[in-house]
Tab-separated table of C-alpha atoms in Angstrom:
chain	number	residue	atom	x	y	z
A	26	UNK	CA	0.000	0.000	0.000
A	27	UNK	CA	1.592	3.687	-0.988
A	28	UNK	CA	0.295	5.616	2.305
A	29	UNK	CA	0.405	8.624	-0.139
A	30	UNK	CA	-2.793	6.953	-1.721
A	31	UNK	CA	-4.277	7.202	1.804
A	32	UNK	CA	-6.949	9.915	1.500
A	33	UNK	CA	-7.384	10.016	4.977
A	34	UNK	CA	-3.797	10.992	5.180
A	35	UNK	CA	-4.828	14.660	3.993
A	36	UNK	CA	-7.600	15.052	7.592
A	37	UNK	CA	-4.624	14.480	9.958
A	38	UNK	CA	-6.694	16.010	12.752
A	39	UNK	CA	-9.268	13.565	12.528
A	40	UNK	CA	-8.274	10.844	15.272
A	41	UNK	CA	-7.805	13.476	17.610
A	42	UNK	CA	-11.454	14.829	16.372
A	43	UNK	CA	-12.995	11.530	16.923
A	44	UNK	CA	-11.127	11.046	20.521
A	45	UNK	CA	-12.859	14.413	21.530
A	46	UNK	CA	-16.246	13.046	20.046
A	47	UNK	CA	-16.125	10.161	22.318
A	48	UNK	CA	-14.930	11.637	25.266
A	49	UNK	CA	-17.749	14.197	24.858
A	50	UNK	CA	-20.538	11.692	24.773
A	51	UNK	CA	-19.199	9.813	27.744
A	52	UNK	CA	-19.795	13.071	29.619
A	53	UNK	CA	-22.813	14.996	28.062
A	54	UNK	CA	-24.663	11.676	27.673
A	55	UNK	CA	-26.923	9.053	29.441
A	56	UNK	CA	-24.917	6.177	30.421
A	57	UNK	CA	-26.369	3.816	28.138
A	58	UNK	CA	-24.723	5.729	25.167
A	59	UNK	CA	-20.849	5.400	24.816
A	60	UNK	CA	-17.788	6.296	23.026
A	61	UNK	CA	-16.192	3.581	22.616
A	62	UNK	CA	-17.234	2.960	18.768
A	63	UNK	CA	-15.707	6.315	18.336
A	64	UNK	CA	-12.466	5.467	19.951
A	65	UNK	CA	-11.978	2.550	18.092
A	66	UNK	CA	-12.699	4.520	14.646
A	67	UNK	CA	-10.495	7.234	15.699
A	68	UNK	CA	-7.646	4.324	16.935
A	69	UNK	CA	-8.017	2.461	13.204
A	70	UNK	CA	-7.733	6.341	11.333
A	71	UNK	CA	-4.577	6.604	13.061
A	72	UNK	CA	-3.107	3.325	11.894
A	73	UNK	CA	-3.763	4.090	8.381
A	74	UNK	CA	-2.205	7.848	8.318
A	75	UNK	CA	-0.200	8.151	11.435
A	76	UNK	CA	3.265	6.206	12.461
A	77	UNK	CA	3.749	3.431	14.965
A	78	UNK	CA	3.915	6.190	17.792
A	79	UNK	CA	0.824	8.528	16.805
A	80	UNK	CA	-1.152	5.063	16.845
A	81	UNK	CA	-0.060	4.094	20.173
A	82	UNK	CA	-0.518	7.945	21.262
A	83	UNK	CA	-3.918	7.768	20.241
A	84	UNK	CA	-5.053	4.212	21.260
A	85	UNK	CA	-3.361	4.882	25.199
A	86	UNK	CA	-5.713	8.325	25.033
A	87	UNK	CA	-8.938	6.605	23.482
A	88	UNK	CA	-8.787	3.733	26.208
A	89	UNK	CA	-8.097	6.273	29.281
A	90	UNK	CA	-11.214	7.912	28.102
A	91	UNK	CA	-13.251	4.742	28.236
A	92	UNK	CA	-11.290	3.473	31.224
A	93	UNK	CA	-12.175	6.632	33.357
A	94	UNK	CA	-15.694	7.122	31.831
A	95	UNK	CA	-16.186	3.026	32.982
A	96	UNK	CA	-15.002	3.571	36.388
A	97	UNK	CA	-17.079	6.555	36.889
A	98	UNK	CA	-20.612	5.389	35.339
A	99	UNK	CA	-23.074	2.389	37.424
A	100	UNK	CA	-22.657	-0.288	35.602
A	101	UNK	CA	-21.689	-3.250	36.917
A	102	UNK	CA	-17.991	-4.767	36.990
A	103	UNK	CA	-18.720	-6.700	34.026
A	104	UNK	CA	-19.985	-4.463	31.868
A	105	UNK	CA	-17.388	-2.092	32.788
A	106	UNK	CA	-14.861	-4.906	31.869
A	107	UNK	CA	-16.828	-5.813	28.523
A	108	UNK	CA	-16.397	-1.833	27.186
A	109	UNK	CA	-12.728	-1.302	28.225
A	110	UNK	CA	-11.932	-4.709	27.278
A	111	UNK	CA	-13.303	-3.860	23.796
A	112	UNK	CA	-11.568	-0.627	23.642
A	113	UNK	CA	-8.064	-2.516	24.281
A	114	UNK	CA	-9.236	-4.739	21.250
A	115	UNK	CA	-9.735	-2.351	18.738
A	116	UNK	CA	-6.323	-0.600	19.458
A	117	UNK	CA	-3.864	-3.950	19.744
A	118	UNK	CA	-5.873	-4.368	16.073
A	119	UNK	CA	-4.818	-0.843	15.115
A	120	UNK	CA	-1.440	-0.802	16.674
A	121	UNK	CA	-0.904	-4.416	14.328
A	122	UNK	CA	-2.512	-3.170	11.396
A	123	UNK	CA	-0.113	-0.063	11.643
A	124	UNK	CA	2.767	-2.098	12.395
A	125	UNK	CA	1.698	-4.645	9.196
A	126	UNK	CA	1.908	-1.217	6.719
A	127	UNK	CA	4.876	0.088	8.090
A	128	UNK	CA	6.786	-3.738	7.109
A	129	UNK	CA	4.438	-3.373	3.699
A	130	UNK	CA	6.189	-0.362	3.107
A	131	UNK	CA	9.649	-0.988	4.270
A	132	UNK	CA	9.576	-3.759	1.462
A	133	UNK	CA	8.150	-1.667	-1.168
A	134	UNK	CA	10.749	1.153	-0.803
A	135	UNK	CA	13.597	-1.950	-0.617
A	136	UNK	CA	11.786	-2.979	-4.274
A	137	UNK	CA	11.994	0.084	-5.359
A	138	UNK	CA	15.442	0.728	-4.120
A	139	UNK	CA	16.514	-2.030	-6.290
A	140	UNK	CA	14.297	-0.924	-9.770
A	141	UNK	CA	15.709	1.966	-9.682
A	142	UNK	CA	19.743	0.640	-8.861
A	143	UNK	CA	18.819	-1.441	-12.298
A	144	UNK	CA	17.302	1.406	-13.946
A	145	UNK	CA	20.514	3.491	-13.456
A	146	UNK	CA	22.379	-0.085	-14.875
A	147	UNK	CA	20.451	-0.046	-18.282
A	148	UNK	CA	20.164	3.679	-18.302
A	149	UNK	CA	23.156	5.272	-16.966
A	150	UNK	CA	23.966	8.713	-16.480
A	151	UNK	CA	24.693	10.972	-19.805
A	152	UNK	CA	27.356	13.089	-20.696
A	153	UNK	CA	27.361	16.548	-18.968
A	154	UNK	CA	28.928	18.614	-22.032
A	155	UNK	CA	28.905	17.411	-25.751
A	156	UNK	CA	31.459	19.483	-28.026
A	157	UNK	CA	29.511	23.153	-27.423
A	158	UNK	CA	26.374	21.088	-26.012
A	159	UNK	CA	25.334	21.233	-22.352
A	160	UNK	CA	23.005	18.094	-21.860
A	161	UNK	CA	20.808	17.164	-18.693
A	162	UNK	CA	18.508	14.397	-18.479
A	163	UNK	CA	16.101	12.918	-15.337
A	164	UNK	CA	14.326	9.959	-14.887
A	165	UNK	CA	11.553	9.655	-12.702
A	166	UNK	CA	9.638	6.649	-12.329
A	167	UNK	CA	5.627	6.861	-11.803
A	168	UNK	CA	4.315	7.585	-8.063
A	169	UNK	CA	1.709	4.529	-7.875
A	170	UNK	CA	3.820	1.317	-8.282
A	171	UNK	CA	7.293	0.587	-8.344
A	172	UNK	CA	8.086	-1.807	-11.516
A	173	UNK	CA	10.803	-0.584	-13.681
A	174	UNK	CA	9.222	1.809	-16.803
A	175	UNK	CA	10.245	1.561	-20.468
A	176	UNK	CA	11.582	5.428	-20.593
A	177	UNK	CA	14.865	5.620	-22.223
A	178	UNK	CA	17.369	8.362	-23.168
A	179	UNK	CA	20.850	7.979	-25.150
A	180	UNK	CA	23.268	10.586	-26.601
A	181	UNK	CA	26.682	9.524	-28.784
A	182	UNK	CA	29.031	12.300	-29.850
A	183	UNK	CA	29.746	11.313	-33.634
A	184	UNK	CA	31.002	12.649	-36.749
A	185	UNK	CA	28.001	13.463	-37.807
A	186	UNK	CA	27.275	16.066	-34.465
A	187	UNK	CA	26.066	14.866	-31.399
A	188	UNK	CA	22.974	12.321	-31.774
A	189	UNK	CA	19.865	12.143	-29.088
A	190	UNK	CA	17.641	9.525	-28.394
A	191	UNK	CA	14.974	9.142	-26.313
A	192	UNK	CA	12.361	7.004	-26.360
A	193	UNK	CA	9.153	4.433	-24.459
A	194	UNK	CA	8.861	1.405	-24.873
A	195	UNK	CA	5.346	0.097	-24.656
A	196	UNK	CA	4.889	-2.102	-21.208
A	197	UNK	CA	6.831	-2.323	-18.017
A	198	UNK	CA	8.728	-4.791	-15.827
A	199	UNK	CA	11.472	-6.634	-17.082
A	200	UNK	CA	10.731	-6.860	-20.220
A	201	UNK	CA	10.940	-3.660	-20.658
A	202	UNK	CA	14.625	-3.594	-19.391
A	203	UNK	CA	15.629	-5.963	-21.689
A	204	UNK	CA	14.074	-3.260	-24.686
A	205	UNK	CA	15.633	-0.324	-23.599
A	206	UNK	CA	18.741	-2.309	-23.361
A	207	UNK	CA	18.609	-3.324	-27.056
A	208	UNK	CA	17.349	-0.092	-28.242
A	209	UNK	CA	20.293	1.625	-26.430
A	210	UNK	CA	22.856	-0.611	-27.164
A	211	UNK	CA	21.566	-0.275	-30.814
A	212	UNK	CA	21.168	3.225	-31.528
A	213	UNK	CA	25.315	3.440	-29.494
A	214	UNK	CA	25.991	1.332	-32.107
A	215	UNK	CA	24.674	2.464	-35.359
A	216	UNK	CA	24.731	6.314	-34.591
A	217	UNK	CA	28.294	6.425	-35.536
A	218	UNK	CA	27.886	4.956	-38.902
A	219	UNK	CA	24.789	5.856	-40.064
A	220	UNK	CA	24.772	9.068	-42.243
A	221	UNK	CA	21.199	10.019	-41.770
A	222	UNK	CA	18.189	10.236	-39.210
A	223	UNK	CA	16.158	8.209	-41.406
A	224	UNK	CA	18.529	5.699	-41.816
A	225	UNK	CA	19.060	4.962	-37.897
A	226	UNK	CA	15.742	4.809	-37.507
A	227	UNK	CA	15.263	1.791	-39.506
A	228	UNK	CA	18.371	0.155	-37.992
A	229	UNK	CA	16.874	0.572	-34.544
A	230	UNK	CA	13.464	-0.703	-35.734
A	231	UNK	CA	15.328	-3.916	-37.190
A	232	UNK	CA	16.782	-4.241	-33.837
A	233	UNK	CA	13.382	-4.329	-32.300
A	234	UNK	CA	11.926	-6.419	-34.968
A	235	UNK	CA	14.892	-8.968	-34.403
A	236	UNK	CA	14.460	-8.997	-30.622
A	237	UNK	CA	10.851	-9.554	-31.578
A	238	UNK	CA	11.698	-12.558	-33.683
A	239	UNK	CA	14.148	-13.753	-30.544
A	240	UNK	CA	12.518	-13.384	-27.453
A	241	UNK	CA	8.922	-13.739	-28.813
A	242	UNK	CA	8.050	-10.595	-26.084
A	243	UNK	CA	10.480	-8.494	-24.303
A	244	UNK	CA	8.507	-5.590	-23.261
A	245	UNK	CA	5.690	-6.530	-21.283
A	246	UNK	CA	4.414	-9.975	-19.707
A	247	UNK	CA	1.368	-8.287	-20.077
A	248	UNK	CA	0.780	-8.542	-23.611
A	249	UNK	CA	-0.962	-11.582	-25.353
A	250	UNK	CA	0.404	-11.122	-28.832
A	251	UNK	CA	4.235	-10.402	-29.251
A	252	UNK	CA	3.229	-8.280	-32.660
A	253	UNK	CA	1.809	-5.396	-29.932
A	254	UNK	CA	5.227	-4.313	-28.643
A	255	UNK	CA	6.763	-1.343	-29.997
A	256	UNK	CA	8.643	1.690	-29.005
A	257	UNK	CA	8.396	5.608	-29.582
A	258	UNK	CA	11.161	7.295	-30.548
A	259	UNK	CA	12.553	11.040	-31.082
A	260	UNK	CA	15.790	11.230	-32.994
A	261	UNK	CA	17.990	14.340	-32.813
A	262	UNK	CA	21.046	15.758	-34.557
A	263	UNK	CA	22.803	18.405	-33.869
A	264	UNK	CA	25.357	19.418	-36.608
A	265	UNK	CA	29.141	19.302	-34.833
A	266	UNK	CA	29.082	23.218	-35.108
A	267	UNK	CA	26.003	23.055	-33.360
A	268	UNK	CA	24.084	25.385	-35.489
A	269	UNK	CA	21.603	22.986	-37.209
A	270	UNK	CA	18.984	21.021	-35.444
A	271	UNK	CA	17.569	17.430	-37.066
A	272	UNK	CA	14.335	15.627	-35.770
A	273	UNK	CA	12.909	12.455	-36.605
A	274	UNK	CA	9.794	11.224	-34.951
A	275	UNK	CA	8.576	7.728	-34.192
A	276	UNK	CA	4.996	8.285	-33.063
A	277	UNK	CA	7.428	10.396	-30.256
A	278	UNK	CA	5.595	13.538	-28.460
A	279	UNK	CA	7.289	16.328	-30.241
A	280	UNK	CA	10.371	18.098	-28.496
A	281	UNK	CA	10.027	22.142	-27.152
A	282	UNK	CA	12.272	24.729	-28.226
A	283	UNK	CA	13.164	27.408	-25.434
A	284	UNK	CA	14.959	30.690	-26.684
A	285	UNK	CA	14.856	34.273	-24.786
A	286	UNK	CA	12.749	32.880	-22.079
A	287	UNK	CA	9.746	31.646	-25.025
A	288	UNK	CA	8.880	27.989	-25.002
A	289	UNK	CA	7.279	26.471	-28.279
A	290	UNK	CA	6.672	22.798	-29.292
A	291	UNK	CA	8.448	22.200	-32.581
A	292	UNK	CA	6.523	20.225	-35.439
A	293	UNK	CA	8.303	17.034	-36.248
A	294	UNK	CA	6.377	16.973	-39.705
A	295	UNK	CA	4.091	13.603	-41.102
A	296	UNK	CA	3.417	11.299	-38.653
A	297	UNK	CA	6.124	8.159	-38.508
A	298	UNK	CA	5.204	4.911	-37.171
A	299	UNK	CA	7.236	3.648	-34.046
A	300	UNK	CA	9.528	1.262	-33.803
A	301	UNK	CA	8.818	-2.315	-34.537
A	302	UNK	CA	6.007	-0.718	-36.560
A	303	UNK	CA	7.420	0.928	-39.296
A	304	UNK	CA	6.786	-2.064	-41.836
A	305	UNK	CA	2.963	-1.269	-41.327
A	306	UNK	CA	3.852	2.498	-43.290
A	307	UNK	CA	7.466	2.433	-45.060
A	308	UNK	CA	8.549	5.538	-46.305
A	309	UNK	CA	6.665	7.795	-44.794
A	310	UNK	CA	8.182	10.895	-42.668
A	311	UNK	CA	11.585	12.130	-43.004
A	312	UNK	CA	13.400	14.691	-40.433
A	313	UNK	CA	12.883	17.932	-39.792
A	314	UNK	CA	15.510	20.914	-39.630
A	315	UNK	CA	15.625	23.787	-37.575
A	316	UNK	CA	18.148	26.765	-36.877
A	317	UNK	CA	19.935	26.173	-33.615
A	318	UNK	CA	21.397	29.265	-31.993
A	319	UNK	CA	23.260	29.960	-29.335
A	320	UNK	CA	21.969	29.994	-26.109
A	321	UNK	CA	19.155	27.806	-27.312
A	322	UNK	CA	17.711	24.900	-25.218
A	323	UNK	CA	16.087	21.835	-26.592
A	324	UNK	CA	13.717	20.032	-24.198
A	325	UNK	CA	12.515	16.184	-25.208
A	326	UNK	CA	10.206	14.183	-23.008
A	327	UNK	CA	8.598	11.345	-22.569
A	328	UNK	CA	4.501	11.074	-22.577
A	329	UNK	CA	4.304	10.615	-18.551
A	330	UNK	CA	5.044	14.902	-19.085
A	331	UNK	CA	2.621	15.253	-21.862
A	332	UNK	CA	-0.128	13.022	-20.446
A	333	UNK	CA	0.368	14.020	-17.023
A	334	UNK	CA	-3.572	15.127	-15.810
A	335	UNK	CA	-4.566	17.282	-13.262
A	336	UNK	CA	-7.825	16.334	-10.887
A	337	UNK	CA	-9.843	17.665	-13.484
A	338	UNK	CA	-8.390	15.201	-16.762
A	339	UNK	CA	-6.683	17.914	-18.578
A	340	UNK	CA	-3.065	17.467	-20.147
A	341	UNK	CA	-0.513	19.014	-18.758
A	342	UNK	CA	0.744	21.880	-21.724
A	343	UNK	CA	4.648	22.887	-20.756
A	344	UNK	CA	4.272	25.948	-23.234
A	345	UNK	CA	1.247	27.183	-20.979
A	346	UNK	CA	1.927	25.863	-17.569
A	347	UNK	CA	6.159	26.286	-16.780
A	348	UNK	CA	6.311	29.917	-15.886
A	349	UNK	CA	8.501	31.088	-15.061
A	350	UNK	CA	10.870	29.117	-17.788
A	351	UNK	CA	14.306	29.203	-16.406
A	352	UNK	CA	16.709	30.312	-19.451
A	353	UNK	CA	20.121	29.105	-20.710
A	354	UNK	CA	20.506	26.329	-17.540
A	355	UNK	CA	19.327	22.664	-18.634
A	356	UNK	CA	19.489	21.650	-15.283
A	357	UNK	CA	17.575	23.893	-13.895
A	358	UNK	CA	14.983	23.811	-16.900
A	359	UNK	CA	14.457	20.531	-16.131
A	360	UNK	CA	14.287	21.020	-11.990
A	361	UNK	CA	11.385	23.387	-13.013
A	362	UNK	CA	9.137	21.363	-14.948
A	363	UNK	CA	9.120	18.081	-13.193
A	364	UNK	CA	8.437	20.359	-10.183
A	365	UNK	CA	5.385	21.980	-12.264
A	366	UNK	CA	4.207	18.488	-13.650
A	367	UNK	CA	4.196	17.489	-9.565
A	368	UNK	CA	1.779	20.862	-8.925
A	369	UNK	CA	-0.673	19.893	-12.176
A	370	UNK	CA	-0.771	16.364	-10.683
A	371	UNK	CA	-0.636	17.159	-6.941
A	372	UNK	CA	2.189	14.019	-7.059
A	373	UNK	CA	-0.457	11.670	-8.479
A	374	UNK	CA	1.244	10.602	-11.724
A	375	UNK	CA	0.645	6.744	-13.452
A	376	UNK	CA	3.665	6.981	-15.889
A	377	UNK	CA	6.899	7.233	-15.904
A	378	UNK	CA	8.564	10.508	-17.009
A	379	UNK	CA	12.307	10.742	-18.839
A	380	UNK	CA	13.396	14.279	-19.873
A	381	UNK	CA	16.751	15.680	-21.891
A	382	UNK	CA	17.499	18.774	-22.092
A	383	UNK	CA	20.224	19.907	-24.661
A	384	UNK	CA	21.255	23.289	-24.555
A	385	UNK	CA	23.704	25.452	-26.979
A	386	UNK	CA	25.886	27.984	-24.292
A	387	UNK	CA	28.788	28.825	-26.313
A	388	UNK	CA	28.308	32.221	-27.556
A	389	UNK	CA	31.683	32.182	-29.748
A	390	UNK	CA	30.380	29.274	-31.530
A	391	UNK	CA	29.350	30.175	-34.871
């Protein structure tokens, strides 16, 4: 259980609420009415938002209530032993449940400890500065479960400029770590030989289609039919003078261009199917250019940015929603809109997000 699903974790005053509830109907009350449901409601509230120690806080102050509101009324010795003895019931109950969701979560933070130790395997760390490039990236995985995601980033300095990927692969698990490992190690591999965008492209779909023909279905468990799996992809070249910007999409959300303080989503041109799909459409797309001055930032991401809702279903729009948009810092750009995405969603987020940020900081370039 993720106690940050816990709704009743946002009333935090609400044990302490109940606690006065009960202690006021044991005094403003006939006898015959008690407070003792109300004591173990508030005990059982406190075991599902609270800690060990606000449990056991709460369950000693619920059962002095009842204890000294049981010694004080006329009923007989056995009824007085029946309502304190059900009291200490319903808190050992609470105290275990609390104790049973704080193990729960000990071994889901030790799970995800470890996804995200093998995520950092598969998906190491990129390159800080690429010839006159500045590059940041972050990986994030989704807030409600803790099985490895299919986001996946990449960047090769070559002779053709520096080369971006980033890209999802459909499912999660690991299946999807054995994807991202063959897309990456392809597209390390082929983006130093391949001349062109479109060209890599099909290389890495091969790959895909090969690991396909392999391992029947490496990216999710979850799928019935092996001929489901593909992968999204944005390609990116950057011309080794850095001056010239390349895209190629894959069915890829489309990356944002930020320049004097002015994001804008860039159009990536006719549609392109993803990878492991593009047999179903040959041919069709081809990259994009666009001018690539200095102190320009390009800013790629995954869908869990572009899909991220708010309570209300709407998409979360970078180009309308990151304001201030820091300038000229990748880092930072980045810092800024995974903590907007995190306001839109209030935390509440189903997908994984990956984001690269490329920027162009050297003002003598030409």
């Amino acid at each position: 259980m993720d106690e940050r699903h816990s709704r009743i974790q946002q009333y935090p005053w609400l044990s302490p609420v109940l606690l006065a509830g009960a202690a006021g109907l044991e005094l403003l009350t006939p006898a015959i009415v008690n407070g003792a449901a109300l004591v173990a409601v508030a005990a059982m509230v406190a075991a599902i938002s609270g800690t060990f120690r606000y449990t056991l806080l709460i369950v000693t102050v619920g059962v002095a209530i009842i204890l000294v509101a049981a010694l004080m009324s006329e009923f007989t010795d056995f009824e007085k032993g029946v309502q304190i003895s059900e009291v200490v019931i319903a808190g050992a109950l609470a105290l275990a449940v609390r104790r049973m969701l704080d193990r729960q979560s000990a071994s889901f933070s030790l799970v995800r400890s470890t996804v995200e130790t093998l995520q950092r395997a598969v998906l190491p760390p990129l390159p800080t500065i690429v010839g006159p490039m500045t590059v940041a990236c972050r990986y994030e995985a989704a807030s409600t479960e803790a099985r490895i995601g299919g986001d996946l980033y990449a960047v090769e300095e070559t002779s053709f400029g520096l080369r971006l990927l980033i890209a999802d692969v459909r499912g999660r698990g690991l299946g999807a770590v054995s994807a991202v490992s063959i897309i990456v190690g392809a597209f390390r591999e082929r983006a130093q030989s391949e001349p062109d965008l479109v060209g890599l492209a099909e290389r890495l779909d091969r790959a895909v289609a090969r690991s396909l023909a392999q391992y029947a279905d490496p990216f999710a468990a979850e799928a019935a039919d092996a001929a489901e799996a593909f992968a999204t992809a944005l390609l990116v070249e950057i011309d080794p003078r850095g001056t010239t910007l390349r895209l190629l999409s894959c069915g890829h959300p489309a990356p944002y261009l930020l320049r004097d303080g002015e994001l804008r989503q860039l159009d990536t041109g006719e549609a392109t199917p993803p990878l492991g799909m593009r047999d179903l459409a040959p041919g069709t797309g081809g990259p994009r250019s666009y001018d690539f001055p200095a102190g320009t930032t390009l800013l790629c991401v995954t869908d869990g940015v572009t899909e991220a809702r708010n309570a209300a279903g709407t998409f979360y729009d970078p180009c309308r929603e990151l304001r201030p948009v820091p300038d000229g810092d990748p880092e930072r750009l980045i810092g800024a809109l995974f903590s907007s995405v995190g306001r839109w969603t209030k935390d509440e987020r189903d997908d994984d997000m990956a984001v690269v940020a490329v920027a162009r900081v050297d003002a003598r370039s030409p």
